[in-house]
GROMACS .gro file of C-alpha atoms in nm:
model
  346
    1MET     CA    1  -4.370 -11.039  -3.608
    2ALA     CA    2  -4.525 -11.024  -3.275
    3CYS     CA    3  -4.487 -11.231  -2.979
    4ALA     CA    4  -4.841 -11.296  -3.013
    5MET     CA    5  -4.948 -11.686  -2.870
    6PRO     CA    6  -5.117 -11.844  -3.275
    7PRO     CA    7  -5.444 -12.057  -3.190
    8THR     CA    8  -5.334 -12.361  -2.974
    9PRO     CA    9  -5.403 -12.691  -3.130
   10THR     CA   10  -5.627 -12.950  -2.979
   11VAL     CA   11  -5.497 -13.187  -2.676
   12THR     CA   12  -5.508 -13.463  -2.966
   13ASP     CA   13  -5.292 -13.298  -3.219
   14PRO     CA   14  -4.928 -13.321  -3.155
   15LEU     CA   15  -4.700 -12.959  -3.146
   16LEU     CA   16  -4.413 -13.056  -3.325
   17ARG     CA   17  -4.421 -13.434  -3.533
   18VAL     CA   18  -4.075 -13.526  -3.662
   19ARG     CA   19  -4.124 -13.795  -3.913
   20ASP     CA   20  -3.784 -14.003  -4.060
   21LEU     CA   21  -3.571 -13.727  -4.017
   22ARG     CA   22  -3.214 -13.792  -4.195
   23VAL     CA   23  -2.933 -13.523  -4.165
   24SER     CA   24  -2.614 -13.570  -4.351
   25PHE     CA   25  -2.277 -13.431  -4.346
   26ARG     CA   26  -2.059 -13.470  -4.705
   27MET     CA   27  -1.692 -13.471  -4.604
   28ASP     CA   28  -1.361 -13.587  -4.820
   29GLU     CA   29  -1.347 -13.891  -4.598
   30GLY     CA   30  -1.707 -13.983  -4.670
   31THR     CA   31  -2.082 -13.904  -4.582
   32VAL     CA   32  -2.146 -13.906  -4.219
   33ARG     CA   33  -2.538 -14.014  -4.131
   34ALA     CA   34  -2.594 -13.780  -3.817
   35VAL     CA   35  -2.931 -13.830  -3.802
   36ASP     CA   36  -3.085 -14.212  -3.991
   37GLY     CA   37  -3.479 -14.189  -3.980
   38VAL     CA   38  -3.554 -14.013  -3.682
   39SER     CA   39  -3.946 -14.005  -3.612
   40PHE     CA   40  -4.124 -13.894  -3.265
   41ASP     CA   41  -4.407 -13.652  -3.174
   42VAL     CA   42  -4.410 -13.369  -2.934
   43TYR     CA   43  -4.755 -13.290  -2.803
   44PRO     CA   44  -4.843 -12.914  -2.609
   45GLY     CA   45  -4.742 -12.864  -2.288
   46GLN     CA   46  -4.536 -13.219  -2.312
   47VAL     CA   47  -4.158 -13.245  -2.176
   48VAL     CA   48  -4.037 -13.517  -2.440
   49GLY     CA   49  -3.640 -13.601  -2.299
   50ILE     CA   50  -3.423 -13.721  -2.568
   51VAL     CA   51  -3.112 -13.907  -2.436
   52GLY     CA   52  -2.813 -14.083  -2.548
   53GLU     CA   53  -2.437 -14.092  -2.523
   54SER     CA   54  -2.234 -13.806  -2.691
   55GLY     CA   55  -2.236 -13.865  -3.036
   56CYS     CA   56  -2.552 -14.027  -3.095
   57GLY     CA   57  -2.729 -13.736  -3.273
   58LYS     CA   58  -2.907 -13.579  -3.045
   59SER     CA   59  -2.855 -13.224  -3.086
   60VAL     CA   60  -2.839 -13.229  -3.483
   61THR     CA   61  -3.185 -13.345  -3.449
   62MET     CA   62  -3.277 -13.061  -3.244
   63ARG     CA   63  -3.043 -12.797  -3.457
   64ALA     CA   64  -3.245 -12.927  -3.738
   65ILE     CA   65  -3.584 -12.861  -3.604
   66LEU     CA   66  -3.453 -12.485  -3.601
   67GLN     CA   67  -3.276 -12.501  -3.957
   68LEU     CA   68  -2.943 -12.443  -3.770
   69ILE     CA   69  -2.742 -12.727  -3.930
   70ASP     CA   70  -2.375 -12.562  -4.061
   71PRO     CA   71  -2.256 -12.671  -4.371
   72PRO     CA   72  -2.172 -12.981  -4.532
   73GLY     CA   73  -2.402 -13.099  -4.332
   74ARG     CA   74  -2.814 -13.031  -4.463
   75ILE     CA   75  -3.157 -13.254  -4.439
   76THR     CA   76  -3.114 -13.510  -4.707
   77GLY     CA   77  -3.512 -13.687  -4.593
   78GLY     CA   78  -3.805 -13.672  -4.360
   79GLU     CA   79  -4.077 -13.390  -4.230
   80ILE     CA   80  -4.063 -13.137  -3.952
   81LEU     CA   81  -4.398 -13.052  -3.915
   82TYR     CA   82  -4.501 -12.784  -3.661
   83ARG     CA   83  -4.856 -12.725  -3.609
   84ARG     CA   84  -4.914 -12.345  -3.638
   85GLY     CA   85  -5.305 -12.315  -3.566
   86GLU     CA   86  -5.498 -12.525  -3.732
   87THR     CA   87  -5.202 -12.557  -4.112
   88PRO     CA   88  -4.874 -12.794  -3.992
   89ILE     CA   89  -4.581 -12.634  -4.138
   90ASP     CA   90  -4.280 -12.860  -4.265
   91LEU     CA   91  -3.957 -12.708  -4.142
   92ALA     CA   92  -3.754 -12.924  -4.305
   93ARG     CA   93  -3.839 -12.721  -4.622
   94GLN     CA   94  -3.798 -12.386  -4.568
   95PRO     CA   95  -3.523 -12.204  -4.634
   96PRO     CA   96  -3.246 -12.161  -4.312
   97ARG     CA   97  -3.258 -11.795  -4.345
   98GLY     CA   98  -3.623 -11.741  -4.495
   99ARG     CA   99  -3.865 -11.482  -4.319
  100LEU     CA  100  -4.058 -11.799  -4.180
  101MET     CA  101  -3.780 -11.941  -4.040
  102ARG     CA  102  -3.665 -11.587  -3.845
  103ASP     CA  103  -3.958 -11.571  -3.742
  104LEU     CA  104  -4.059 -11.877  -3.565
  105ARG     CA  105  -3.674 -11.895  -3.396
  106GLY     CA  106  -3.698 -11.734  -3.064
  107ALA     CA  107  -4.045 -11.679  -3.046
  108GLU     CA  108  -4.294 -11.974  -3.100
  109ILE     CA  109  -3.953 -12.236  -3.099
  110ALA     CA  110  -3.652 -12.119  -2.852
  111LEU     CA  111  -3.337 -12.291  -2.756
  112ILE     CA  112  -3.169 -12.317  -2.452
  113PRO     CA  113  -2.789 -12.421  -2.542
  114GLN     CA  114  -2.542 -12.632  -2.378
  115GLU     CA  115  -2.273 -12.361  -2.310
  116PRO     CA  116  -2.445 -12.032  -2.252
  117MET     CA  117  -2.089 -11.893  -2.228
  118ALA     CA  118  -2.035 -11.898  -2.530
  119ALA     CA  119  -2.425 -11.837  -2.696
  120PHE     CA  120  -2.376 -11.480  -2.501
  121SER     CA  121  -2.226 -11.209  -2.672
  122PRO     CA  122  -1.913 -11.105  -2.447
  123VAL     CA  123  -1.908 -10.730  -2.578
  124HIS     CA  124  -2.267 -10.679  -2.515
  125THR     CA  125  -2.497 -10.689  -2.194
  126VAL     CA  126  -2.719 -10.973  -2.130
  127GLY     CA  127  -2.980 -10.770  -2.092
  128ALA     CA  128  -2.908 -10.542  -2.421
  129GLN     CA  129  -2.943 -10.903  -2.591
  130ILE     CA  130  -3.272 -11.011  -2.435
  131ILE     CA  131  -3.456 -10.647  -2.550
  132GLU     CA  132  -3.315 -10.688  -2.882
  133ALA     CA  133  -3.470 -11.021  -2.920
  134ILE     CA  134  -3.784 -10.925  -2.744
  135MET     CA  135  -3.807 -10.597  -2.975
  136LEU     CA  136  -3.712 -10.802  -3.289
  137HIS     CA  137  -4.028 -11.043  -3.233
  138GLU     CA  138  -4.277 -10.768  -3.137
  139GLN     CA  139  -4.165 -10.446  -3.319
  140LEU     CA  140  -4.504 -10.200  -3.116
  141ILE     CA  141  -4.265 -10.271  -2.811
  142THR     CA  142  -4.052  -9.982  -2.653
  143ARG     CA  143  -3.759 -10.065  -2.590
  144LYS     CA  144  -3.837  -9.903  -2.227
  145ALA     CA  145  -4.125 -10.166  -2.212
  146ALA     CA  146  -3.882 -10.450  -2.313
  147ARG     CA  147  -3.585 -10.328  -2.054
  148ALA     CA  148  -3.898 -10.335  -1.796
  149ARG     CA  149  -4.029 -10.692  -1.913
  150THR     CA  150  -3.635 -10.811  -1.918
  151VAL     CA  151  -3.583 -10.712  -1.551
  152GLU     CA  152  -3.923 -10.909  -1.451
  153LEU     CA  153  -3.798 -11.216  -1.665
  154PHE     CA  154  -3.497 -11.195  -1.433
  155ARG     CA  155  -3.695 -11.165  -1.174
  156ASP     CA  156  -3.923 -11.473  -1.269
  157VAL     CA  157  -3.616 -11.741  -1.347
  158GLY     CA  158  -3.475 -11.584  -0.953
  159ILE     CA  159  -3.144 -11.399  -1.050
  160SER     CA  160  -3.086 -11.111  -0.749
  161MET     CA  161  -3.101 -10.790  -0.823
  162PRO     CA  162  -3.239 -10.789  -1.143
  163GLU     CA  163  -3.220 -10.424  -1.161
  164GLN     CA  164  -2.844 -10.408  -1.151
  165ARG     CA  165  -2.781 -10.772  -1.345
  166ILE     CA  166  -2.941 -10.680  -1.677
  167ASP     CA  167  -2.639 -10.431  -1.744
  168ALA     CA  168  -2.405 -10.702  -1.703
  169TYR     CA  169  -2.195 -10.867  -1.930
  170SER     CA  170  -2.187 -11.226  -1.980
  171TRP     CA  171  -1.809 -11.289  -1.804
  172GLN     CA  172  -1.917 -11.136  -1.522
  173LEU     CA  173  -2.187 -11.369  -1.424
  174SER     CA  174  -2.168 -11.700  -1.246
  175GLY     CA  175  -2.271 -12.022  -1.461
  176GLY     CA  176  -2.599 -12.060  -1.286
  177LEU     CA  177  -2.657 -11.711  -1.344
  178ARG     CA  178  -2.538 -11.707  -1.717
  179GLN     CA  179  -2.772 -12.044  -1.739
  180ARG     CA  180  -3.134 -11.862  -1.577
  181ALA     CA  181  -3.013 -11.495  -1.815
  182MET     CA  182  -3.011 -11.782  -2.111
  183ILE     CA  183  -3.312 -11.932  -1.977
  184ALA     CA  184  -3.480 -11.601  -1.921
  185MET     CA  185  -3.407 -11.476  -2.313
  186ALA     CA  186  -3.572 -11.796  -2.438
  187LEU     CA  187  -3.871 -11.754  -2.240
  188SER     CA  188  -3.915 -11.365  -2.326
  189CYS     CA  189  -4.122 -11.440  -2.621
  190GLN     CA  190  -4.337 -11.737  -2.451
  191PRO     CA  191  -4.271 -12.010  -2.705
  192ARG     CA  192  -4.491 -12.247  -2.703
  193LEU     CA  193  -4.183 -12.528  -2.784
  194LEU     CA  194  -3.859 -12.484  -2.578
  195ILE     CA  195  -3.562 -12.721  -2.676
  196ALA     CA  196  -3.322 -12.745  -2.423
  197ASP     CA  197  -2.981 -12.871  -2.501
  198GLU     CA  198  -2.841 -13.036  -2.205
  199PRO     CA  199  -2.902 -12.670  -2.030
  200THR     CA  200  -2.717 -12.857  -1.669
  201THR     CA  201  -2.387 -12.956  -1.844
  202ALA     CA  202  -2.144 -12.733  -1.698
  203ILE     CA  203  -2.293 -12.635  -1.407
  204ASP     CA  204  -2.256 -12.791  -1.008
  205VAL     CA  205  -2.530 -13.032  -0.907
  206THR     CA  206  -2.663 -12.799  -0.633
  207THR     CA  207  -2.719 -12.531  -0.964
  208GLN     CA  208  -2.850 -12.803  -1.153
  209ALA     CA  209  -3.121 -12.903  -0.918
  210GLN     CA  210  -3.232 -12.520  -0.931
  211ILE     CA  211  -3.212 -12.501  -1.299
  212LEU     CA  212  -3.419 -12.819  -1.321
  213ALA     CA  213  -3.708 -12.715  -1.060
  214LEU     CA  214  -3.712 -12.367  -1.230
  215LEU     CA  215  -3.767 -12.538  -1.592
  216ARG     CA  216  -4.007 -12.745  -1.413
  217GLU     CA  217  -4.179 -12.435  -1.246
  218LEU     CA  218  -4.194 -12.179  -1.575
  219GLN     CA  219  -4.319 -12.496  -1.773
  220HIS     CA  220  -4.626 -12.532  -1.562
  221ARG     CA  221  -4.689 -12.144  -1.570
  222TYR     CA  222  -4.657 -12.108  -1.936
  223HIS     CA  223  -4.779 -12.490  -2.041
  224THR     CA  224  -4.496 -12.486  -2.247
  225ALA     CA  225  -4.380 -12.810  -2.434
  226ILE     CA  226  -4.016 -12.882  -2.389
  227ILE     CA  227  -3.757 -13.089  -2.618
  228PHE     CA  228  -3.474 -13.192  -2.300
  229ILE     CA  229  -3.203 -13.315  -2.423
  230THR     CA  230  -2.916 -13.501  -2.217
  231HIS     CA  231  -2.746 -13.795  -2.163
  232ASP     CA  232  -2.814 -13.778  -1.792
  233LEU     CA  233  -3.080 -14.035  -1.714
  234GLY     CA  234  -3.132 -13.896  -1.376
  235VAL     CA  235  -3.243 -13.586  -1.501
  236ILE     CA  236  -3.490 -13.737  -1.732
  237ALA     CA  237  -3.604 -13.947  -1.463
  238GLN     CA  238  -3.707 -13.564  -1.300
  239MET     CA  239  -3.790 -13.362  -1.589
  240ALA     CA  240  -3.941 -13.579  -1.897
  241ASP     CA  241  -4.334 -13.730  -1.966
  242TYR     CA  242  -4.189 -13.933  -2.243
  243VAL     CA  243  -3.871 -14.082  -2.364
  244VAL     CA  244  -3.679 -14.139  -2.677
  245VAL     CA  245  -3.356 -14.342  -2.670
  246MET     CA  246  -3.126 -14.297  -2.905
  247TYR     CA  247  -2.824 -14.452  -3.025
  248LEU     CA  248  -2.580 -14.374  -3.367
  249GLY     CA  249  -2.852 -14.136  -3.519
  250ARG     CA  250  -3.108 -14.402  -3.480
  251ILE     CA  251  -3.451 -14.428  -3.186
  252MET     CA  252  -3.366 -14.745  -3.032
  253GLU     CA  253  -3.650 -14.700  -2.794
  254GLU     CA  254  -3.924 -14.480  -2.684
  255GLY     CA  255  -4.228 -14.422  -2.423
  256PRO     CA  256  -4.391 -14.285  -2.104
  257VAL     CA  257  -4.103 -14.228  -1.897
  258GLU     CA  258  -4.213 -14.441  -1.655
  259GLU     CA  259  -4.278 -14.730  -1.843
  260ILE     CA  260  -3.873 -14.681  -1.957
  261PHE     CA  261  -3.770 -14.659  -1.623
  262HIS     CA  262  -3.938 -15.019  -1.464
  263ALA     CA  263  -3.972 -15.201  -1.807
  264PRO     CA  264  -3.655 -15.099  -2.059
  265LEU     CA  265  -3.731 -15.285  -2.387
  266HIS     CA  266  -3.425 -15.238  -2.590
  267PRO     CA  267  -3.068 -15.398  -2.437
  268TYR     CA  268  -2.916 -15.034  -2.506
  269THR     CA  269  -3.162 -14.856  -2.299
  270ARG     CA  270  -3.130 -15.169  -1.999
  271ALA     CA  271  -2.748 -15.128  -2.032
  272LEU     CA  272  -2.781 -14.711  -1.975
  273LEU     CA  273  -2.995 -14.785  -1.686
  274ARG     CA  274  -2.742 -15.033  -1.521
  275SER     CA  275  -2.480 -14.765  -1.505
  276ILE     CA  276  -2.681 -14.556  -1.332
  277PRO     CA  277  -2.475 -14.565  -0.958
  278SER     CA  278  -2.715 -14.673  -0.699
  279LEU     CA  279  -2.647 -14.585  -0.315
  280SER     CA  280  -2.755 -14.949  -0.272
  281SER     CA  281  -2.464 -15.116  -0.443
  282ASN     CA  282  -2.191 -15.271  -0.294
  283THR     CA  283  -1.917 -15.052  -0.184
  284ARG     CA  284  -1.576 -15.130  -0.370
  285THR     CA  285  -1.753 -15.284  -0.647
  286PRO     CA  286  -1.731 -15.228  -1.007
  287LEU     CA  287  -1.978 -14.983  -1.207
  288PRO     CA  288  -2.164 -15.154  -1.473
  289VAL     CA  289  -2.013 -15.057  -1.826
  290ILE     CA  290  -2.142 -15.097  -2.192
  291ALA     CA  291  -1.880 -15.257  -2.340
  292GLY     CA  292  -1.678 -15.128  -2.656
  293THR     CA  293  -1.743 -14.768  -2.800
  294LEU     CA  294  -1.944 -14.545  -3.037
  295PRO     CA  295  -1.866 -14.663  -3.375
  296HIS     CA  296  -1.652 -14.429  -3.579
  297PRO     CA  297  -1.949 -14.235  -3.782
  298PHE     CA  298  -1.715 -14.328  -4.115
  299ASN     CA  299  -1.753 -14.698  -3.987
  300ARG     CA  300  -2.092 -14.784  -3.909
  301PRO     CA  301  -2.175 -15.145  -3.858
  302SER     CA  302  -2.434 -15.315  -4.099
  303GLY     CA  303  -2.752 -15.430  -3.950
  304CYS     CA  304  -2.878 -15.319  -3.588
  305PRO     CA  305  -2.636 -15.018  -3.535
  306PHE     CA  306  -2.599 -15.151  -3.162
  307HIS     CA  307  -2.508 -15.530  -3.193
  308PRO     CA  308  -2.103 -15.497  -3.179
  309ARG     CA  309  -2.237 -15.381  -2.806
  310CYS     CA  310  -2.478 -15.601  -2.742
  311ASP     CA  311  -2.505 -15.933  -2.497
  312ASN     CA  312  -2.831 -16.013  -2.662
  313ALA     CA  313  -2.787 -15.986  -3.024
  314LEU     CA  314  -2.873 -16.239  -3.247
  315PRO     CA  315  -2.614 -16.406  -3.454
  316ASP     CA  316  -2.813 -16.488  -3.779
  317ARG     CA  317  -3.067 -16.158  -3.774
  318CYS     CA  318  -2.882 -15.870  -3.615
  319PRO     CA  319  -2.524 -15.817  -3.821
  320THR     CA  320  -2.702 -15.812  -4.144
  321ALA     CA  321  -3.031 -15.648  -4.146
  322VAL     CA  322  -3.169 -15.311  -3.961
  323PRO     CA  323  -3.468 -15.325  -3.705
  324ALA     CA  324  -3.738 -15.150  -3.796
  325LEU     CA  325  -3.911 -14.907  -3.523
  326GLN     CA  326  -4.272 -15.089  -3.425
  327MET     CA  327  -4.507 -14.991  -3.247
  328LEU     CA  328  -4.592 -15.248  -2.968
  329ARG     CA  329  -4.871 -15.059  -2.798
  330SER     CA  330  -5.003 -14.735  -2.720
  331ARG     CA  331  -4.704 -14.480  -2.683
  332ARG     CA  332  -4.424 -14.721  -2.697
  333ALA     CA  333  -4.236 -14.815  -2.928
  334VAL     CA  334  -3.865 -14.967  -2.992
  335SER     CA  335  -3.596 -15.105  -3.271
  336CYS     CA  336  -3.515 -15.478  -3.173
  337PHE     CA  337  -3.577 -15.803  -3.326
  338LEU     CA  338  -3.572 -15.948  -2.967
  339HIS     CA  339  -3.965 -15.821  -2.948
  340GLY     CA  340  -4.039 -15.978  -3.273
  341GLY     CA  341  -3.953 -15.644  -3.448
  342LEU     CA  342  -3.964 -15.681  -3.882
  343ALA     CA  343  -3.637 -15.537  -4.073
  344GLU     CA  344  -3.646 -15.215  -4.250
  345PRO     CA  345  -3.638 -15.269  -4.674
  346ALA     CA  346  -3.295 -15.268  -4.858
   0.00000   0.00000   0.00000
């Protein structure tokens, strides 16, 4: 399949529409509901930030979009509607190893994984792996042309001496250069949707700032939609246009980034924002923390999943009923009884 871009939908049509997505892992000890009814939209050229504590289901949600859920996990419900031209395709119903998913991965939907050292093969040069990806999706291109494109990609992502670095192995590059090479691979076929799964986790703050600036620049240049996964709200503030807050496989709140940061509605979102260190804080003052820990997957609380850690929990409702995600106004939704939410059907 060629890397040519399919027809672009209108601005009012989401590029990706996830509806009531559910992913479970069935094991001897029980069933883990890693993703439990997640719904959100991604529009062309938009940056959607998905934030939450480790273990809340962010990465599993993204792997489900790409049909990369490893056994014993599987998608048990919901839709993943990807708009390709005028006809949406339900990716949740596609065979993971089928021709369509193999054509989409890397060409139209690309992934920047958490750890590029583990993503790159240590026995092949980084350039050879990117050239292979280009030739896989664009069968008419020659190896010489694919190599020239890879050199240009390295130059675009800020890798110095790209003609030499293209023949380097991943273990010969610094963490920042490996991450830039991984971004070059993800952008090699100019994808319509880029999934960045905590791409700044294992690098220092200076390199992190450079990587974020690079992603923003490339996003504007190629008009690529990005799903940016992180637990760092500071990164979300810099990158995202729209924010989805997840907890224990469910969406607690979603909305435009300015509204989420300046007028958070869910107690969990407010607790996350309070825990961010501030330069104006008094010295030698303990940082606010969220009480308790994320529940064990085999021991999920009844009712609202956040109620055991919530300072504002309603004792007559939160422990027994699960609040449904409700739209309060245009593109602003919250799952909380404090805002008049209704309970999900039993």
